[in-house]
Amino acid sequence: MESADVIDADGFTPVRIKQVIRETSDAVSLVLGIPEPSRDRFRYAAGQFITIRARIDGAEHCRCYSMSSSPAVDPDLRITVKRDRDGLVSNWINDTATVGDALRVAPPEGRFVLTATERNVVTFAGGSGITPVFSLVHSTLAATTRKARLFYANRNLDSVIFRAALADMIDTHSGRLQVHHHLDDLDGVVSPQHIADFIGDTELEGGGPRSHTDYYVCGPAPFMDTVERALLDAGIPKQQVHLERFSFAAIPPPDPAEPVVTEEVTIELGHRTVTAPYRAGNTLLQTARLAGLKAPFSCETGSCGTCMAHVVEGSARMLNNDALDDDEVSEGWVVTCQALPTSRTARVVYE
């Protein structure tokens, strides 16, 4: 049997499943037993995620799953995975995960974490977006004196993940946590007005002034777009709105009207410099892989920043970016998993 502390070339470690918890009919939590030699590598902050590499029908697939455990409370790392109609890996986990199985896992990543301030926390979760939000709220209550509010949207009552745990947290932390359950079958799809009403009640229900509050949002793309727009329309500063997206952006086909066609890309990684011909439609990360480089990566959705690199010559555009701020982008930094070159040649440096 493979040693539990063997780390492969991409940084993945085999980790055993200690416990399987059926949360709802279409969601399961896995408690993972991190081997002792790897515990330091798997320390995490509330809101972060791990990347799982799964081999299904002979093909490997990488997916990111947020921790639903709290590092301030739980001794073991736990992820929660909801079944998805088109979710190959999430459905495989729901159907086959068994105590004792080994998953290949990369260490925690992500910037969707609590700020180093004393601001109160207002959170918005849609469906399985509760996973990192639950960790954030639990850690806020357990490790700080901050207050927290949660707007949690689901199809119906039966699909509410952590319903009992949230009720227990309300009882345990009396006066510091308020939870609003929005059920589509009763209330309709979440609208900007629902969000405006919820944030309008923040000060009345003890959430504190908006200038003293951080806002965290995770869920399906339409839900997140609705919440983000409502928050910004309410005058909440963008730097106080934190988003966690795990949707995959489609790579567009080459545009025949594009005036510039990229011919080659030079990539510097460690002590290696490789110049490779560019294949239209490939991201910079894919280009690095095809050139034989072991480029860093994790989420592959533009959310974590693990694959960031500096475009020092030429230019590139990003399909999605939830990791870099405006200053970093203006300096030429990109998340390579979402970046397409837009100049005849480009030079990219991983630093």
Short mmCIF file of N, CA, C and O in Angstrom, two decimals, residues 124-193:
data_model
loop_
_atom_site.label_atom_id
_atom_site.label_comp_id
_atom_site.label_asym_id
_atom_site.label_seq_id
_atom_site.Cartn_x
_atom_site.Cartn_y
_atom_site.Cartn_z
N PHE A 124 -23.40 35.50 2.42
CA PHE A 124 -24.45 35.08 1.50
C PHE A 124 -24.02 33.76 0.88
O PHE A 124 -22.94 33.66 0.30
N ALA A 125 -24.87 32.75 0.98
CA ALA A 125 -24.56 31.44 0.42
C ALA A 125 -25.75 30.93 -0.36
O ALA A 125 -26.89 31.07 0.07
N GLY A 126 -25.45 30.34 -1.51
CA GLY A 126 -26.48 29.69 -2.31
C GLY A 126 -26.13 28.23 -2.48
O GLY A 126 -25.04 27.91 -2.98
N GLY A 127 -27.00 27.33 -2.03
CA GLY A 127 -26.75 25.89 -2.19
C GLY A 127 -25.45 25.45 -1.55
O GLY A 127 -25.19 25.72 -0.37
N SER A 128 -24.59 24.79 -2.34
CA SER A 128 -23.33 24.28 -1.80
C SER A 128 -22.32 25.39 -1.50
O SER A 128 -21.26 25.13 -0.92
N GLY A 129 -22.65 26.63 -1.87
CA GLY A 129 -21.81 27.76 -1.49
C GLY A 129 -21.72 27.95 0.01
O GLY A 129 -20.89 28.73 0.50
N ILE A 130 -22.56 27.23 0.75
CA ILE A 130 -22.50 27.30 2.21
C ILE A 130 -21.19 26.74 2.75
O ILE A 130 -20.77 27.07 3.86
N THR A 131 -20.51 25.89 1.97
CA THR A 131 -19.35 25.18 2.50
C THR A 131 -18.28 26.12 3.06
O THR A 131 -17.96 26.05 4.25
N PRO A 132 -17.67 27.04 2.28
CA PRO A 132 -16.69 27.94 2.88
C PRO A 132 -17.32 28.95 3.81
O PRO A 132 -16.69 29.39 4.78
N VAL A 133 -18.56 29.34 3.52
CA VAL A 133 -19.24 30.32 4.36
C VAL A 133 -19.48 29.76 5.76
O VAL A 133 -19.32 30.47 6.77
N PHE A 134 -19.86 28.49 5.85
CA PHE A 134 -20.05 27.86 7.15
C PHE A 134 -18.76 27.89 7.95
O PHE A 134 -18.75 28.17 9.16
N SER A 135 -17.64 27.59 7.28
CA SER A 135 -16.34 27.63 7.95
C SER A 135 -16.02 29.04 8.44
O SER A 135 -15.53 29.23 9.56
N LEU A 136 -16.30 30.03 7.60
CA LEU A 136 -16.04 31.43 7.98
C LEU A 136 -16.89 31.84 9.19
O LEU A 136 -16.38 32.45 10.14
N VAL A 137 -18.17 31.53 9.14
CA VAL A 137 -19.07 31.91 10.23
C VAL A 137 -18.69 31.20 11.52
O VAL A 137 -18.62 31.82 12.60
N HIS A 138 -18.44 29.89 11.43
CA HIS A 138 -18.08 29.12 12.62
C HIS A 138 -16.80 29.67 13.26
O HIS A 138 -16.70 29.83 14.49
N SER A 139 -15.81 29.99 12.42
CA SER A 139 -14.54 30.51 12.93
C SER A 139 -14.71 31.91 13.51
O SER A 139 -14.08 32.25 14.52
N THR A 140 -15.54 32.73 12.88
CA THR A 140 -15.82 34.07 13.40
C THR A 140 -16.36 33.99 14.82
O THR A 140 -15.92 34.72 15.72
N LEU A 141 -17.31 33.10 15.02
CA LEU A 141 -17.95 32.98 16.33
C LEU A 141 -17.03 32.34 17.36
O LEU A 141 -17.03 32.73 18.53
N ALA A 142 -16.22 31.37 16.94
CA ALA A 142 -15.39 30.62 17.88
C ALA A 142 -14.10 31.34 18.25
O ALA A 142 -13.59 31.17 19.36
N ALA A 143 -13.56 32.13 17.32
CA ALA A 143 -12.21 32.68 17.53
C ALA A 143 -12.17 34.19 17.65
O ALA A 143 -11.09 34.75 17.89
N THR A 144 -13.30 34.87 17.49
CA THR A 144 -13.32 36.34 17.59
C THR A 144 -14.55 36.77 18.38
O THR A 144 -15.37 35.94 18.78
N THR A 145 -14.67 38.06 18.58
CA THR A 145 -15.85 38.61 19.24
C THR A 145 -16.79 39.26 18.22
O THR A 145 -17.75 39.92 18.60
N ARG A 146 -16.51 39.07 16.94
CA ARG A 146 -17.30 39.68 15.89
C ARG A 146 -18.67 39.02 15.79
O ARG A 146 -18.85 37.86 16.16
N LYS A 147 -19.62 39.76 15.24
CA LYS A 147 -20.95 39.22 14.99
C LYS A 147 -21.04 38.75 13.54
O LYS A 147 -20.28 39.19 12.69
N ALA A 148 -22.00 37.86 13.28
CA ALA A 148 -22.15 37.31 11.93
C ALA A 148 -23.63 37.20 11.57
O ALA A 148 -24.48 36.93 12.43
N ARG A 149 -23.91 37.42 10.29
CA ARG A 149 -25.25 37.20 9.74
C ARG A 149 -25.10 36.37 8.47
O ARG A 149 -24.11 36.48 7.76
N LEU A 150 -26.11 35.54 8.20
CA LEU A 150 -26.07 34.65 7.05
C LEU A 150 -27.40 34.70 6.30
O LEU A 150 -28.47 34.47 6.89
N PHE A 151 -27.32 34.97 4.99
CA PHE A 151 -28.45 34.83 4.07
C PHE A 151 -28.17 33.55 3.29
O PHE A 151 -27.20 33.48 2.54
N TYR A 152 -29.02 32.53 3.47
CA TYR A 152 -28.75 31.21 2.90
C TYR A 152 -29.90 30.79 2.01
O TYR A 152 -31.02 30.59 2.48
N ALA A 153 -29.63 30.68 0.70
CA ALA A 153 -30.67 30.36 -0.28
C ALA A 153 -30.58 28.91 -0.72
O ALA A 153 -29.49 28.40 -1.02
N ASN A 154 -31.72 28.24 -0.78
CA ASN A 154 -31.81 26.86 -1.25
C ASN A 154 -33.13 26.65 -1.99
O ASN A 154 -34.04 27.47 -1.91
N ARG A 155 -33.20 25.52 -2.70
CA ARG A 155 -34.43 25.21 -3.44
C ARG A 155 -35.60 25.01 -2.49
O ARG A 155 -36.70 25.51 -2.71
N ASN A 156 -35.37 24.24 -1.43
CA ASN A 156 -36.43 23.92 -0.47
C ASN A 156 -35.77 23.53 0.85
O ASN A 156 -34.54 23.47 0.95
N LEU A 157 -36.58 23.25 1.84
CA LEU A 157 -36.06 22.97 3.18
C LEU A 157 -35.20 21.71 3.21
O LEU A 157 -34.20 21.65 3.92
N ASP A 158 -35.57 20.70 2.42
CA ASP A 158 -34.83 19.44 2.44
C ASP A 158 -33.42 19.58 1.88
O ASP A 158 -32.56 18.72 2.13
N SER A 159 -33.15 20.62 1.10
CA SER A 159 -31.83 20.79 0.48
C SER A 159 -30.90 21.65 1.32
O SER A 159 -29.77 21.93 0.89
N VAL A 160 -31.31 22.06 2.51
CA VAL A 160 -30.49 22.93 3.35
C VAL A 160 -29.39 22.12 4.04
O VAL A 160 -29.67 21.32 4.94
N ILE A 161 -28.16 22.34 3.63
CA ILE A 161 -27.02 21.68 4.25
C ILE A 161 -26.70 22.39 5.58
O ILE A 161 -26.78 23.61 5.67
N PHE A 162 -26.36 21.64 6.61
CA PHE A 162 -25.98 22.16 7.93
C PHE A 162 -27.15 22.86 8.64
O PHE A 162 -26.92 23.74 9.47
N ARG A 163 -28.38 22.47 8.34
CA ARG A 163 -29.52 23.13 8.98
C ARG A 163 -29.47 22.97 10.50
O ARG A 163 -29.61 23.95 11.25
N ALA A 164 -29.23 21.76 10.99
CA ALA A 164 -29.18 21.53 12.43
C ALA A 164 -27.97 22.21 13.05
O ALA A 164 -28.04 22.79 14.14
N ALA A 165 -26.83 22.14 12.36
CA ALA A 165 -25.61 22.75 12.90
C ALA A 165 -25.76 24.27 13.02
O ALA A 165 -25.29 24.87 14.00
N LEU A 166 -26.40 24.88 12.06
CA LEU A 166 -26.62 26.33 12.13
C LEU A 166 -27.55 26.69 13.29
O LEU A 166 -27.33 27.68 14.00
N ALA A 167 -28.59 25.88 13.49
CA ALA A 167 -29.49 26.12 14.61
C ALA A 167 -28.75 26.00 15.94
O ALA A 167 -28.96 26.81 16.86
N ASP A 168 -27.85 25.02 16.04
CA ASP A 168 -27.06 24.86 17.26
C ASP A 168 -26.14 26.07 17.48
O ASP A 168 -25.96 26.53 18.62
N MET A 169 -25.56 26.58 16.40
CA MET A 169 -24.68 27.73 16.53
C MET A 169 -25.43 28.97 16.98
O MET A 169 -24.91 29.79 17.75
N ILE A 170 -26.67 29.12 16.52
CA ILE A 170 -27.49 30.25 16.97
C ILE A 170 -27.72 30.15 18.48
O ILE A 170 -27.62 31.15 19.22
N ASP A 171 -28.02 28.95 18.96
CA ASP A 171 -28.25 28.76 20.40
C ASP A 171 -26.98 28.96 21.21
O ASP A 171 -27.00 29.57 22.29
N THR A 172 -25.86 28.47 20.69
CA THR A 172 -24.60 28.54 21.41
C THR A 172 -24.07 29.95 21.51
O THR A 172 -23.52 30.35 22.54
N HIS A 173 -24.22 30.71 20.42
CA HIS A 173 -23.67 32.06 20.36
C HIS A 173 -24.81 33.08 20.35
O HIS A 173 -24.98 33.86 19.41
N SER A 174 -25.58 33.06 21.40
CA SER A 174 -26.79 33.88 21.49
C SER A 174 -26.47 35.36 21.25
O SER A 174 -25.58 35.94 21.86
N GLY A 175 -27.21 35.95 20.31
CA GLY A 175 -27.06 37.37 20.03
C GLY A 175 -25.96 37.71 19.05
O GLY A 175 -25.86 38.86 18.62
N ARG A 176 -25.12 36.73 18.67
CA ARG A 176 -24.01 37.03 17.76
C ARG A 176 -24.21 36.48 16.36
O ARG A 176 -23.46 36.81 15.45
N LEU A 177 -25.22 35.62 16.16
CA LEU A 177 -25.46 35.04 14.85
C LEU A 177 -26.95 35.10 14.52
O LEU A 177 -27.79 34.68 15.32
N GLN A 178 -27.25 35.64 13.33
CA GLN A 178 -28.60 35.58 12.78
C GLN A 178 -28.54 34.90 11.42
O GLN A 178 -27.62 35.16 10.63
N VAL A 179 -29.49 34.00 11.17
CA VAL A 179 -29.54 33.26 9.92
C VAL A 179 -30.90 33.47 9.27
O VAL A 179 -31.94 33.30 9.91
N HIS A 180 -30.88 33.86 8.00
CA HIS A 180 -32.12 33.98 7.23
C HIS A 180 -32.12 32.91 6.14
O HIS A 180 -31.25 32.91 5.27
N HIS A 181 -33.07 31.99 6.20
CA HIS A 181 -33.20 30.95 5.18
C HIS A 181 -34.14 31.42 4.09
O HIS A 181 -35.31 31.71 4.35
N HIS A 182 -33.63 31.48 2.87
CA HIS A 182 -34.45 31.83 1.71
C HIS A 182 -34.70 30.55 0.93
O HIS A 182 -33.76 29.90 0.46
N LEU A 183 -35.99 30.17 0.79
CA LEU A 183 -36.35 28.94 0.09
C LEU A 183 -37.07 29.30 -1.20
O LEU A 183 -38.12 29.94 -1.18
N ASP A 184 -36.48 28.87 -2.31
CA ASP A 184 -37.03 29.25 -3.61
C ASP A 184 -38.47 28.78 -3.79
O ASP A 184 -39.28 29.47 -4.43
N ASP A 185 -38.82 27.61 -3.24
CA ASP A 185 -40.18 27.11 -3.45
C ASP A 185 -41.22 27.93 -2.69
O ASP A 185 -42.42 27.86 -3.01
N LEU A 186 -40.78 28.71 -1.72
CA LEU A 186 -41.70 29.59 -0.98
C LEU A 186 -41.52 31.06 -1.34
O LEU A 186 -42.51 31.81 -1.42
N ASP A 187 -40.27 31.48 -1.55
CA ASP A 187 -39.96 32.90 -1.71
C ASP A 187 -39.62 33.31 -3.14
O ASP A 187 -39.42 34.49 -3.41
N GLY A 188 -39.53 32.34 -4.06
CA GLY A 188 -39.10 32.65 -5.41
C GLY A 188 -37.59 32.75 -5.50
O GLY A 188 -36.88 32.69 -4.49
N VAL A 189 -37.08 32.90 -6.72
CA VAL A 189 -35.64 33.02 -6.92
C VAL A 189 -35.14 34.30 -6.27
O VAL A 189 -35.84 35.33 -6.25
N VAL A 190 -33.94 34.25 -5.71
CA VAL A 190 -33.37 35.42 -5.03
C VAL A 190 -33.30 36.59 -5.99
O VAL A 190 -32.77 36.48 -7.11
N SER A 191 -33.80 37.73 -5.55
CA SER A 191 -33.83 38.94 -6.36
C SER A 191 -33.00 40.03 -5.69
O SER A 191 -32.67 39.94 -4.49
N PRO A 192 -32.66 41.08 -6.43
CA PRO A 192 -31.95 42.21 -5.81
C PRO A 192 -32.70 42.79 -4.61
O PRO A 192 -32.07 43.22 -3.65
N GLN A 193 -34.03 42.76 -4.67
CA GLN A 193 -34.80 43.31 -3.56
C GLN A 193 -34.64 42.47 -2.29
O GLN A 193 -34.56 43.01 -1.18
#
